[in-house]
Amino acid sequence: MSDFIFSAGDYPTRPGVYLMKDAAGKIIYVGKAKSLRARLSSYFYSRARHTPKTRAMVERIAHIDILLAGSEKEALLLEASLIKKHRPRYNVVLRDDKQYVLFRLDKMSEYPRLIMTRNVVRDGSVYFGPFTSAGAAKATWKLLNSVFRLRKCNDRAFGNRVRPCLYYHIGQCHAPCVLDVDRDMYRDIVRRVEMVLSGRTGELVGRLRREMQDASEGLAFERAAQLRDQIRAVEKTVERQAVVMHDNSDRDVLGLAQTENGLGLGMLYVRQGRLLDEKTFFWPGLTLEEGPEVLDSFLSQFYGPGRFIPPVIIVPSAMESEALSEVLSELRGGRVRIVSAASSAQQHLVGLARSVAVQAREQENSITRLLAKGLRLEHEPLRIECIDASHLGGQGMRVGQVVYEDGRRAKGETRLYSFPELEGTGDDYAALAAWAVRRIESGPPWPDLLLIDGGKGQLASVEKALENAGWDNSWELASIAKGPSRRAGELEDRIFRPGRMNPMPLKPGSAELLFLQRVRDDAHRFVIGRQRRARKKRMLDSALLDMPGIGEKTARILWDRFGSLEAMLEATPDQLQEIDGIGRKRALRIHEQLSEIRVCRKSG
């Protein structure tokens, strides 16, 4: 039981965010409020109505910090970012917050193409989805592209291609990049693809059947066969999609269900009245009493920038705050309504979502659980940071850092640390120790597990640096070293932990060890890749930037085109002229300068 004494008069009645901390100063809960005083008072003056989770949290409160906001909407946005950053123990944290696959049709292009993406950008494109299964989305993409023959190449290749690509020769593209393709015909193809992805398949199939019949009667059998293939592709695309609404609208539907071990949430993606896909989420230890909090926190975390947001979101019960609708409307660029299930049709959909939620369960053998058990950690390592020190003959000392969250690579968290003060030393231990200090200075979010590429020496170097820095926010540490043969890909890599002479008893080939090897390999590839890029840049600076009339931009273009200085020296004026931005006169001038370098090399 905490000895924290709450005084309502210490807190304002303005909107804001509150951060509850335990005796160690660790944030255990983040919440928002229209009135901070009223919301915080409810934790201490109405304890009889608390759920078991809230009672356990209140007993651990040792301090409360507040951040004032200009409105409830600002408080909502701040709360979501703080939950994602600190991942407090008592918050409903959305662990599976990855962006799902969408289809994007660029309507602003003269010859649009259909691509798969995970982000929504307001650029005039039309989006369809989402698909929780990337494999299923890719199969649909391949089917539609092969039959409807849309272009596949990106805009840069489209504008610079001089001959048709392989897709044209195998009958899967009309090659508008180089051929005079009828624009009306192509727009008709685009409309057909839109009709498939928008759920208007019945209308499209009827139209295609009539065209096929006309082509057959006119003895245009090749055209009739193409239309037959399109009909089959459309039917195969929608064969697993059930019609659940008849208003052809887009909506997401949420349902909650209490299971044996926690609270499940089911989500239905309804597009143009068809059930496109479904997804489940699970929080262990929670009950339906926490349902309102779960819904509120889930919606604010799930629908972020770049996510497809439908105009209607149906929830099991009414939600008090209107700020969330305002935030989602701004993100979508159009009105978003969060409505409770009122009509029989809506209640039916929520019932379907609830039946999906019943199937949600915690993954007992998730990699974070396996790591906690195998490495004997106190908590699951939801955030893992891995570091690797690297240099080239003592020069360019760097430490690369990659991050995994909930078992998946968080590419946006990748960092590279440079240490010019260690140039010429080749001292990995000093670099790792310096990194530890820099990492503390950079601030949260902190890792649950720090994995170091190396053996006991590297592990001890980081551990001592953290101790010397007076760091009291204990991180779980581990290092991974090559096995006896020192060969890459060896199954017997060894994991060391502080305070142990021998490596951890992880079985060769076990899921835990293979995962840690993958994390280590990602860190190694990242830092080595950056080292090579830096070496190429130094070569570029010395060989190209000294040439008159060539700046960094032109040098980079040349490097991207040829890949090496040797290839540039062998290039002809015609090859140089093929590069965007380099005309005939400039190509001749660059070729002359490169020839001088070639002559100097031979004579030297």
Coordinates of C-alpha atoms in Angstrom, one line a residue, residues 2-521:
S2 CA 1.4 3.4 -1.0
D3 CA 1.5 6.2 1.5
F4 CA 0.5 8.8 -1.2
I5 CA -2.0 11.4 0.1
F6 CA -4.2 12.9 -2.5
S7 CA -5.4 16.4 -2.2
A8 CA -8.0 17.6 -4.8
G9 CA -7.0 21.2 -4.3
D10 CA -3.5 20.5 -5.7
Y11 CA -4.9 19.9 -9.2
P12 CA -6.7 22.3 -11.6
T13 CA -10.1 21.9 -13.2
R14 CA -8.6 22.3 -16.7
P15 CA -8.2 19.5 -19.3
G16 CA -4.9 17.7 -19.5
V17 CA -3.0 14.4 -19.0
Y18 CA -1.9 12.8 -15.8
L19 CA 1.0 10.4 -15.3
M20 CA 0.8 8.2 -12.3
K21 CA 4.2 6.9 -11.0
D22 CA 5.3 4.3 -8.5
A23 CA 7.9 4.6 -5.7
A24 CA 10.7 4.0 -8.2
G25 CA 9.5 6.9 -10.3
K26 CA 8.3 4.6 -13.1
I27 CA 5.1 5.6 -15.0
I28 CA 2.5 3.0 -14.3
Y29 CA -0.5 4.8 -15.9
V30 CA -1.3 7.6 -18.3
G31 CA -4.8 9.1 -18.5
K32 CA -6.6 12.1 -19.9
A33 CA -9.3 14.2 -18.4
K34 CA -11.6 17.1 -19.3
S35 CA -11.2 18.2 -15.6
L36 CA -8.0 16.9 -14.0
R37 CA -9.3 17.5 -10.5
A38 CA -12.6 15.6 -11.0
R39 CA -10.9 12.7 -12.8
L40 CA -8.2 12.2 -10.2
S41 CA -10.6 12.6 -7.4
S42 CA -12.6 9.6 -8.7
Y43 CA -9.6 7.3 -8.1
F44 CA -9.4 8.2 -4.4
Y45 CA -12.9 9.1 -3.3
S46 CA -14.9 6.3 -5.1
R47 CA -12.7 3.3 -4.5
A48 CA -15.7 0.9 -3.8
R49 CA -16.6 1.1 -7.5
H50 CA -13.1 0.3 -8.8
T51 CA -12.3 -2.7 -10.8
P52 CA -9.5 -5.1 -9.4
K53 CA -7.0 -3.6 -11.9
T54 CA -7.7 0.0 -10.8
R55 CA -7.5 -0.9 -7.1
A56 CA -4.1 -2.6 -7.6
M57 CA -2.9 0.5 -9.6
V58 CA -4.1 3.0 -6.9
E59 CA -2.2 1.1 -4.2
R60 CA 1.0 1.6 -6.1
I61 CA 0.7 5.4 -6.8
A62 CA 3.5 7.4 -5.1
H63 CA 3.4 10.5 -7.2
I64 CA 1.2 12.1 -10.0
D65 CA 2.5 14.5 -12.6
I66 CA 0.2 16.5 -14.8
L67 CA 0.5 18.1 -18.3
L68 CA -2.1 20.8 -19.1
A69 CA -3.7 20.9 -22.5
G70 CA -5.7 23.5 -24.3
S71 CA -8.6 21.2 -25.0
E72 CA -9.9 17.7 -24.4
K73 CA -8.8 16.9 -28.0
E74 CA -5.2 18.0 -27.3
A75 CA -5.3 15.9 -24.2
L76 CA -6.4 12.9 -26.2
L77 CA -3.6 13.2 -28.7
L78 CA -1.0 13.7 -25.9
E79 CA -2.3 10.7 -24.0
A80 CA -2.0 8.4 -27.0
S81 CA 1.6 9.5 -27.7
L82 CA 2.6 9.0 -24.1
I83 CA 1.1 5.6 -23.9
K84 CA 2.9 4.5 -27.0
K85 CA 6.2 6.0 -25.7
H86 CA 6.1 4.7 -22.1
R87 CA 3.9 1.6 -22.4
P88 CA 2.7 1.9 -18.8
R89 CA 1.9 -1.3 -17.0
Y90 CA -1.8 -0.5 -16.2
N91 CA -2.7 1.1 -19.5
V92 CA -4.5 -0.7 -22.3
V93 CA -1.5 -0.8 -24.7
L94 CA -2.2 -1.8 -28.3
R95 CA 0.6 -4.3 -29.0
D96 CA -0.5 -5.1 -32.5
D97 CA -0.6 -1.6 -34.0
K98 CA 1.0 -2.3 -37.4
Q99 CA -0.5 -0.8 -40.5
Y100 CA -2.5 -3.3 -42.6
V101 CA -2.3 -3.7 -46.3
L102 CA -4.3 -1.4 -48.6
F103 CA -4.8 -1.2 -52.3
R104 CA -4.0 2.2 -53.8
L105 CA -5.2 3.4 -57.2
D106 CA -3.6 6.6 -58.3
K107 CA -6.5 8.4 -60.1
M108 CA -4.4 11.5 -60.7
S109 CA -2.1 9.6 -63.2
E110 CA -2.9 9.4 -66.9
Y111 CA -2.4 5.6 -66.7
P112 CA -3.1 4.6 -63.1
R113 CA -1.6 1.5 -61.5
L114 CA -2.8 -0.6 -58.6
I115 CA -0.2 -1.0 -55.8
M116 CA -0.2 -2.4 -52.2
T117 CA 0.6 0.0 -49.4
R118 CA 0.4 0.4 -45.7
N119 CA -0.1 4.1 -45.5
V120 CA -2.8 6.6 -46.6
V121 CA -1.7 9.8 -48.2
R122 CA -4.1 12.6 -49.2
D123 CA -2.9 12.8 -52.8
G124 CA -6.1 12.2 -54.8
S125 CA -5.6 8.4 -54.8
V126 CA -8.4 5.9 -54.0
Y127 CA -7.8 3.3 -51.3
F128 CA -9.4 -0.1 -50.7
G129 CA -9.0 -2.4 -47.7
P130 CA -7.6 -3.1 -45.3
F131 CA -6.4 -6.7 -45.5
T132 CA -4.9 -8.2 -42.3
S133 CA -3.3 -10.9 -44.4
A134 CA -0.6 -9.6 -46.6
G135 CA -0.5 -13.0 -48.4
A136 CA -4.2 -12.8 -49.3
A137 CA -3.8 -9.2 -50.5
K138 CA -0.9 -10.1 -52.7
A139 CA -2.8 -13.0 -54.3
T140 CA -5.7 -10.6 -55.1
W141 CA -3.3 -8.0 -56.5
K142 CA -1.6 -10.6 -58.7
L143 CA -4.9 -11.9 -60.0
L144 CA -6.4 -8.4 -60.8
N145 CA -3.2 -7.2 -62.4
S146 CA -2.7 -10.3 -64.5
V147 CA -6.3 -10.2 -65.9
F148 CA -7.0 -6.5 -66.2
R149 CA -3.5 -5.7 -67.5
L150 CA -2.8 -2.5 -65.6
R151 CA 0.8 -1.1 -65.7
K152 CA 3.1 -2.3 -63.0
C153 CA 6.1 0.0 -63.2
N154 CA 6.6 3.1 -60.9
D155 CA 6.4 6.6 -62.3
R156 CA 10.1 7.0 -62.7
A157 CA 10.4 3.8 -64.8
F158 CA 7.2 4.7 -66.6
G159 CA 8.6 8.0 -67.8
N160 CA 12.0 6.6 -68.8
R161 CA 11.3 3.2 -70.4
V162 CA 12.3 2.8 -74.0
R163 CA 10.9 -0.7 -74.7
P164 CA 8.1 -2.8 -73.3
C165 CA 8.9 -4.9 -70.2
L166 CA 8.3 -8.6 -69.6
Y167 CA 4.8 -8.0 -68.4
Y168 CA 3.8 -6.8 -71.9
H169 CA 5.3 -9.8 -73.5
I170 CA 3.4 -12.3 -71.3
G171 CA 0.1 -10.5 -71.8
Q172 CA -0.2 -8.8 -68.4
C173 CA 0.3 -5.1 -69.4
H174 CA -0.7 -2.9 -72.3
A175 CA 2.7 -1.1 -72.1
P176 CA 1.4 2.5 -72.1
C177 CA 4.9 3.5 -71.2
V178 CA 6.1 3.2 -74.8
L179 CA 3.0 2.3 -76.9
D180 CA 0.1 4.4 -77.9
V181 CA -2.6 2.9 -75.7
D182 CA -6.1 4.2 -76.1
R183 CA -6.8 6.3 -73.0
D184 CA -10.6 5.6 -73.0
M185 CA -9.9 1.8 -73.1
Y186 CA -7.5 2.1 -70.2
R187 CA -9.9 4.2 -68.2
D188 CA -12.5 1.5 -68.7
I189 CA -10.2 -1.1 -67.3
V190 CA -9.5 1.1 -64.3
R191 CA -13.3 1.5 -63.7
R192 CA -13.6 -2.3 -63.7
V193 CA -10.9 -2.7 -61.1
E194 CA -12.6 -0.1 -59.0
M195 CA -15.9 -1.9 -59.3
V196 CA -14.3 -5.1 -58.1
L197 CA -12.6 -3.5 -55.1
S198 CA -15.7 -1.4 -54.2
G199 CA -17.9 -4.5 -54.0
R200 CA -20.0 -3.7 -57.1
T201 CA -19.2 -7.1 -58.5
G202 CA -22.7 -8.1 -59.4
E203 CA -23.1 -5.1 -61.7
L204 CA -19.6 -5.7 -63.2
V205 CA -20.1 -9.4 -63.9
G206 CA -23.5 -8.8 -65.6
R207 CA -21.8 -6.2 -67.8
L208 CA -18.9 -8.5 -68.6
R209 CA -21.2 -11.4 -69.5
R210 CA -23.1 -9.2 -72.0
E211 CA -19.9 -8.1 -73.6
M212 CA -18.6 -11.7 -73.7
Q213 CA -21.9 -12.8 -75.4
D214 CA -21.6 -10.0 -78.0
A215 CA -18.0 -10.9 -78.7
S216 CA -18.8 -14.5 -79.1
E217 CA -21.7 -13.8 -81.5
G218 CA -19.4 -11.5 -83.5
L219 CA -16.8 -14.4 -83.7
A220 CA -14.3 -12.4 -81.7
F221 CA -13.3 -15.4 -79.7
E222 CA -10.0 -14.0 -78.4
R223 CA -11.9 -11.0 -76.9
A224 CA -14.5 -13.4 -75.5
A225 CA -11.8 -15.5 -73.8
Q226 CA -10.4 -12.3 -72.2
L227 CA -13.8 -11.3 -70.8
R228 CA -14.3 -14.9 -69.5
D229 CA -11.0 -14.7 -67.6
Q230 CA -12.1 -11.3 -66.2
I231 CA -15.4 -12.8 -65.0
R232 CA -13.5 -15.7 -63.3
A233 CA -11.1 -13.3 -61.6
V234 CA -13.9 -11.2 -60.3
E235 CA -15.8 -14.2 -58.9
K236 CA -12.6 -15.6 -57.3
T237 CA -11.8 -12.2 -55.7
V238 CA -15.2 -12.0 -53.9
E239 CA -16.0 -15.6 -53.3
R240 CA -15.1 -15.4 -49.6
Q241 CA -16.8 -12.0 -48.9
A242 CA -20.2 -12.2 -47.4
V243 CA -22.8 -9.4 -47.8
V244 CA -23.7 -8.1 -44.3
M245 CA -25.2 -4.7 -45.2
H246 CA -27.1 -3.5 -48.2
D247 CA -26.2 0.2 -48.2
N248 CA -22.8 -0.2 -49.8
S249 CA -21.1 1.8 -47.1
D250 CA -17.8 1.4 -45.4
R251 CA -17.6 0.8 -41.6
D252 CA -15.5 -0.8 -38.9
V253 CA -17.4 -2.8 -36.2
L254 CA -16.1 -3.5 -32.7
G255 CA -17.3 -6.2 -30.3
L256 CA -16.0 -7.1 -26.8
A257 CA -16.2 -10.5 -25.1
Q258 CA -14.8 -11.8 -21.8
T259 CA -12.9 -15.0 -22.1
E260 CA -11.4 -17.4 -19.6
N261 CA -8.1 -15.5 -19.3
G262 CA -8.9 -11.9 -20.2
L263 CA -10.8 -9.5 -22.5
G264 CA -11.0 -10.1 -26.3
L265 CA -11.9 -7.5 -28.9
G266 CA -13.1 -8.5 -32.4
M267 CA -13.0 -6.1 -35.3
L268 CA -14.8 -6.4 -38.6
Y269 CA -13.9 -4.5 -41.7
V270 CA -17.0 -3.9 -43.8
R271 CA -16.4 -2.4 -47.2
Q272 CA -19.2 -1.5 -49.6
G273 CA -21.5 -3.7 -47.5
R274 CA -19.2 -6.8 -47.7
L275 CA -17.3 -8.3 -44.9
L276 CA -13.8 -7.9 -46.2
D277 CA -11.7 -9.1 -43.2
E278 CA -11.6 -9.5 -39.4
K279 CA -9.0 -9.1 -36.6
T280 CA -8.8 -10.0 -32.9
F281 CA -7.0 -8.3 -30.0
F282 CA -6.5 -9.6 -26.5
W283 CA -5.6 -8.2 -23.1
P284 CA -5.0 -10.7 -20.3
G285 CA -6.5 -10.2 -16.9
L286 CA -9.1 -7.7 -17.9
T287 CA -12.9 -8.1 -17.6
L288 CA -15.9 -6.4 -19.3
E289 CA -15.8 -3.9 -16.5
E290 CA -12.8 -2.3 -18.2
G291 CA -14.7 -2.4 -21.5
P292 CA -15.3 1.4 -21.8
E293 CA -11.7 2.2 -21.1
V294 CA -10.5 -0.5 -23.5
L295 CA -12.6 0.9 -26.4
D296 CA -11.5 4.5 -25.7
S297 CA -7.8 3.7 -25.5
F298 CA -8.0 1.2 -28.4
L299 CA -9.6 3.7 -30.9
S300 CA -7.1 6.5 -30.0
Q301 CA -4.1 4.2 -30.6
F302 CA -5.4 2.1 -33.5
Y303 CA -6.5 4.9 -35.8
G304 CA -3.3 7.0 -36.3
P305 CA -1.8 8.9 -39.2
G306 CA -1.5 6.8 -42.4
R307 CA -4.3 4.4 -41.3
F308 CA -7.4 4.0 -43.4
I309 CA -10.4 5.4 -41.4
P310 CA -13.9 4.7 -42.5
P311 CA -16.7 7.3 -42.1
V312 CA -18.6 5.1 -39.5
I313 CA -17.2 3.1 -36.5
I314 CA -19.8 1.0 -34.7
V315 CA -19.1 0.2 -31.0
P316 CA -21.1 -1.9 -28.5
S317 CA -22.1 1.0 -26.2
A318 CA -22.2 4.8 -26.4
M319 CA -18.9 6.7 -25.7
E320 CA -18.9 9.9 -23.7
S321 CA -16.2 11.9 -25.4
E322 CA -16.7 13.7 -28.7
A323 CA -13.0 14.7 -28.9
L324 CA -12.1 11.3 -30.4
S325 CA -14.6 11.8 -33.3
E326 CA -13.0 15.2 -34.0
V327 CA -9.5 13.8 -34.0
L328 CA -10.4 11.0 -36.4
S329 CA -12.3 13.4 -38.6
E330 CA -9.2 15.5 -39.0
L331 CA -7.0 12.5 -39.7
R332 CA -9.5 11.2 -42.3
G333 CA -10.2 14.6 -43.9
G334 CA -13.9 14.0 -43.6
R335 CA -16.5 13.4 -41.0
V336 CA -16.2 10.3 -38.8
R337 CA -19.0 9.1 -36.6
I338 CA -18.5 6.7 -33.6
V339 CA -22.0 5.3 -33.0
S340 CA -23.4 2.7 -30.6
A341 CA -25.3 -0.3 -32.1
A342 CA -28.9 1.0 -32.3
S343 CA -30.6 -0.7 -35.3
S344 CA -31.1 -4.4 -35.6
A345 CA -28.6 -4.5 -38.5
Q346 CA -25.9 -2.7 -36.4
Q347 CA -26.6 -5.0 -33.4
H348 CA -26.2 -8.0 -35.7
L349 CA -22.8 -6.7 -36.8
V350 CA -21.7 -6.1 -33.2
G351 CA -22.9 -9.7 -32.4
L352 CA -20.7 -11.0 -35.2
A353 CA -17.7 -8.9 -33.9
R354 CA -18.4 -10.3 -30.4
S355 CA -18.3 -13.9 -31.7
V356 CA -14.9 -13.1 -33.3
A357 CA -13.7 -11.6 -30.0
V358 CA -14.6 -14.8 -28.2
Q359 CA -11.9 -16.5 -30.3
A360 CA -9.2 -14.0 -29.2
R361 CA -6.7 -15.4 -26.9
E362 CA -3.3 -14.7 -25.6
Q363 CA -0.4 -16.3 -27.5
E364 CA 1.1 -18.4 -24.8
N365 CA 4.2 -19.1 -26.9
S366 CA 4.8 -15.6 -28.1
I367 CA 8.5 -14.8 -28.6
T368 CA 8.5 -12.2 -25.8
R369 CA 7.2 -14.8 -23.3
L370 CA 9.7 -17.4 -24.5
L371 CA 12.5 -14.8 -24.1
A372 CA 11.4 -13.9 -20.6
K373 CA 11.4 -17.6 -19.6
G374 CA 14.6 -18.5 -21.4
L375 CA 16.6 -15.5 -20.3
R376 CA 15.0 -15.5 -16.8
L377 CA 13.8 -12.0 -17.1
E378 CA 11.4 -10.4 -14.6
H379 CA 9.0 -9.1 -17.3
E380 CA 8.4 -9.8 -21.0
P381 CA 10.9 -7.8 -23.2
L382 CA 8.3 -5.9 -25.2
R383 CA 11.0 -3.4 -26.4
I384 CA 14.4 -4.9 -27.4
E385 CA 17.3 -2.7 -28.4
C386 CA 20.3 -4.4 -30.0
I387 CA 23.7 -2.6 -30.6
D388 CA 26.8 -3.5 -32.6
A389 CA 30.1 -1.6 -32.7
S390 CA 31.9 -1.4 -36.0
H391 CA 34.9 0.3 -37.6
L392 CA 37.1 0.0 -40.7
G393 CA 40.7 -0.4 -39.7
G394 CA 40.1 1.8 -36.7
Q395 CA 38.5 4.5 -38.8
G396 CA 34.8 5.5 -38.7
M397 CA 33.9 4.2 -35.3
R398 CA 30.2 3.7 -35.1
V399 CA 27.5 1.9 -33.0
G400 CA 24.4 0.8 -34.8
Q401 CA 21.1 0.3 -32.9
V402 CA 18.1 -1.6 -34.1
V403 CA 14.8 -1.9 -32.1
Y404 CA 12.2 -4.7 -32.0
E405 CA 8.8 -4.0 -30.4
D406 CA 6.5 -7.0 -29.6
G407 CA 8.7 -9.3 -31.7
R408 CA 8.7 -7.1 -34.8
R409 CA 11.3 -4.7 -36.2
A410 CA 10.5 -1.1 -35.6
K411 CA 12.5 0.4 -38.5
G412 CA 11.6 4.0 -37.5
E413 CA 13.6 3.5 -34.2
T414 CA 16.9 2.6 -35.9
R415 CA 19.8 4.8 -34.9
L416 CA 23.4 5.2 -35.8
Y417 CA 25.9 6.7 -33.2
S418 CA 29.2 8.2 -34.4
F419 CA 32.3 8.7 -32.2
P420 CA 34.9 10.9 -33.8
E421 CA 36.8 11.1 -30.6
L422 CA 37.6 7.4 -31.0
E423 CA 39.0 7.7 -34.5
G424 CA 42.1 5.4 -35.0
T425 CA 41.6 3.5 -31.8
G426 CA 39.5 0.5 -33.0
D427 CA 38.3 0.1 -29.4
D428 CA 34.9 -1.6 -29.5
Y429 CA 34.7 -1.5 -25.7
A430 CA 35.2 2.2 -25.5
A431 CA 32.6 2.7 -28.2
L432 CA 30.0 0.6 -26.4
A433 CA 30.7 2.5 -23.1
A434 CA 30.4 5.8 -24.9
W435 CA 27.1 4.6 -26.5
A436 CA 25.7 3.8 -23.1
V437 CA 26.2 7.4 -22.0
R438 CA 24.7 8.8 -25.2
R439 CA 21.7 6.4 -24.9
I440 CA 20.9 7.7 -21.4
E441 CA 21.1 11.3 -22.7
S442 CA 18.7 10.5 -25.6
G443 CA 15.9 9.7 -23.1
P444 CA 12.9 7.3 -23.2
P445 CA 11.4 5.0 -24.4
W446 CA 13.8 2.7 -22.5
P447 CA 14.5 -0.9 -23.5
D448 CA 13.1 -3.8 -21.6
L449 CA 16.1 -5.8 -22.9
L450 CA 19.4 -4.5 -24.3
L451 CA 21.2 -7.0 -26.5
I452 CA 24.8 -6.5 -27.3
D453 CA 26.7 -8.1 -30.2
G454 CA 29.7 -9.6 -28.5
G455 CA 30.8 -11.7 -25.5
K456 CA 31.3 -11.2 -21.8
G457 CA 33.8 -8.4 -22.4
Q458 CA 31.3 -6.2 -24.4
L459 CA 28.6 -7.0 -21.9
A460 CA 30.8 -5.9 -18.9
S461 CA 31.8 -2.7 -20.7
V462 CA 28.2 -1.6 -21.1
E463 CA 27.2 -2.7 -17.6
K464 CA 30.1 -0.8 -16.1
A465 CA 29.3 2.4 -18.1
L466 CA 25.7 2.4 -17.0
E467 CA 26.9 1.9 -13.4
N468 CA 29.4 4.8 -13.6
A469 CA 26.7 7.0 -15.1
G470 CA 24.6 6.4 -12.0
W471 CA 21.8 5.0 -14.1
D472 CA 19.2 3.6 -11.7
N473 CA 16.6 2.6 -14.3
S474 CA 17.7 -1.0 -14.5
W475 CA 17.8 -2.5 -18.0
E476 CA 17.9 -6.2 -18.6
L477 CA 21.2 -6.9 -20.3
A478 CA 22.4 -9.7 -22.5
S479 CA 25.1 -10.3 -25.1
I480 CA 25.2 -12.7 -28.0
A481 CA 28.5 -14.3 -29.2
K482 CA 29.4 -16.6 -32.0
G483 CA 29.6 -20.3 -31.1
P484 CA 32.8 -22.4 -31.0
S485 CA 33.3 -22.4 -34.7
R486 CA 32.8 -18.6 -35.1
R487 CA 30.8 -19.3 -38.3
A488 CA 27.9 -17.1 -39.3
G489 CA 24.5 -18.8 -39.0
E490 CA 25.7 -21.3 -36.4
L491 CA 22.9 -22.7 -34.2
E492 CA 25.1 -22.7 -31.1
D493 CA 25.6 -19.0 -30.6
R494 CA 25.9 -18.2 -26.9
I495 CA 23.9 -15.8 -24.8
F496 CA 25.6 -14.2 -21.7
R497 CA 23.9 -12.4 -18.9
P498 CA 25.3 -10.3 -16.1
G499 CA 26.4 -12.2 -13.0
R500 CA 26.8 -15.5 -14.8
M501 CA 30.0 -17.2 -15.8
N502 CA 28.4 -19.6 -18.2
P503 CA 26.1 -18.8 -21.1
M504 CA 22.3 -19.2 -20.8
P505 CA 21.1 -22.7 -21.4
L506 CA 19.2 -22.0 -24.6
K507 CA 18.8 -25.0 -27.0
P508 CA 20.5 -24.7 -30.4
G509 CA 17.8 -24.0 -33.0
S510 CA 15.3 -22.9 -30.4
A511 CA 12.8 -20.1 -31.2
E512 CA 14.4 -17.8 -28.6
L513 CA 17.9 -18.3 -29.9
L514 CA 17.0 -18.0 -33.5
F515 CA 15.1 -14.8 -32.8
L516 CA 18.0 -13.2 -30.9
Q517 CA 20.3 -14.2 -33.8
R518 CA 18.0 -12.5 -36.2
V519 CA 18.0 -9.3 -34.1
R520 CA 21.8 -9.4 -33.9
D521 CA 22.1 -10.0 -37.6

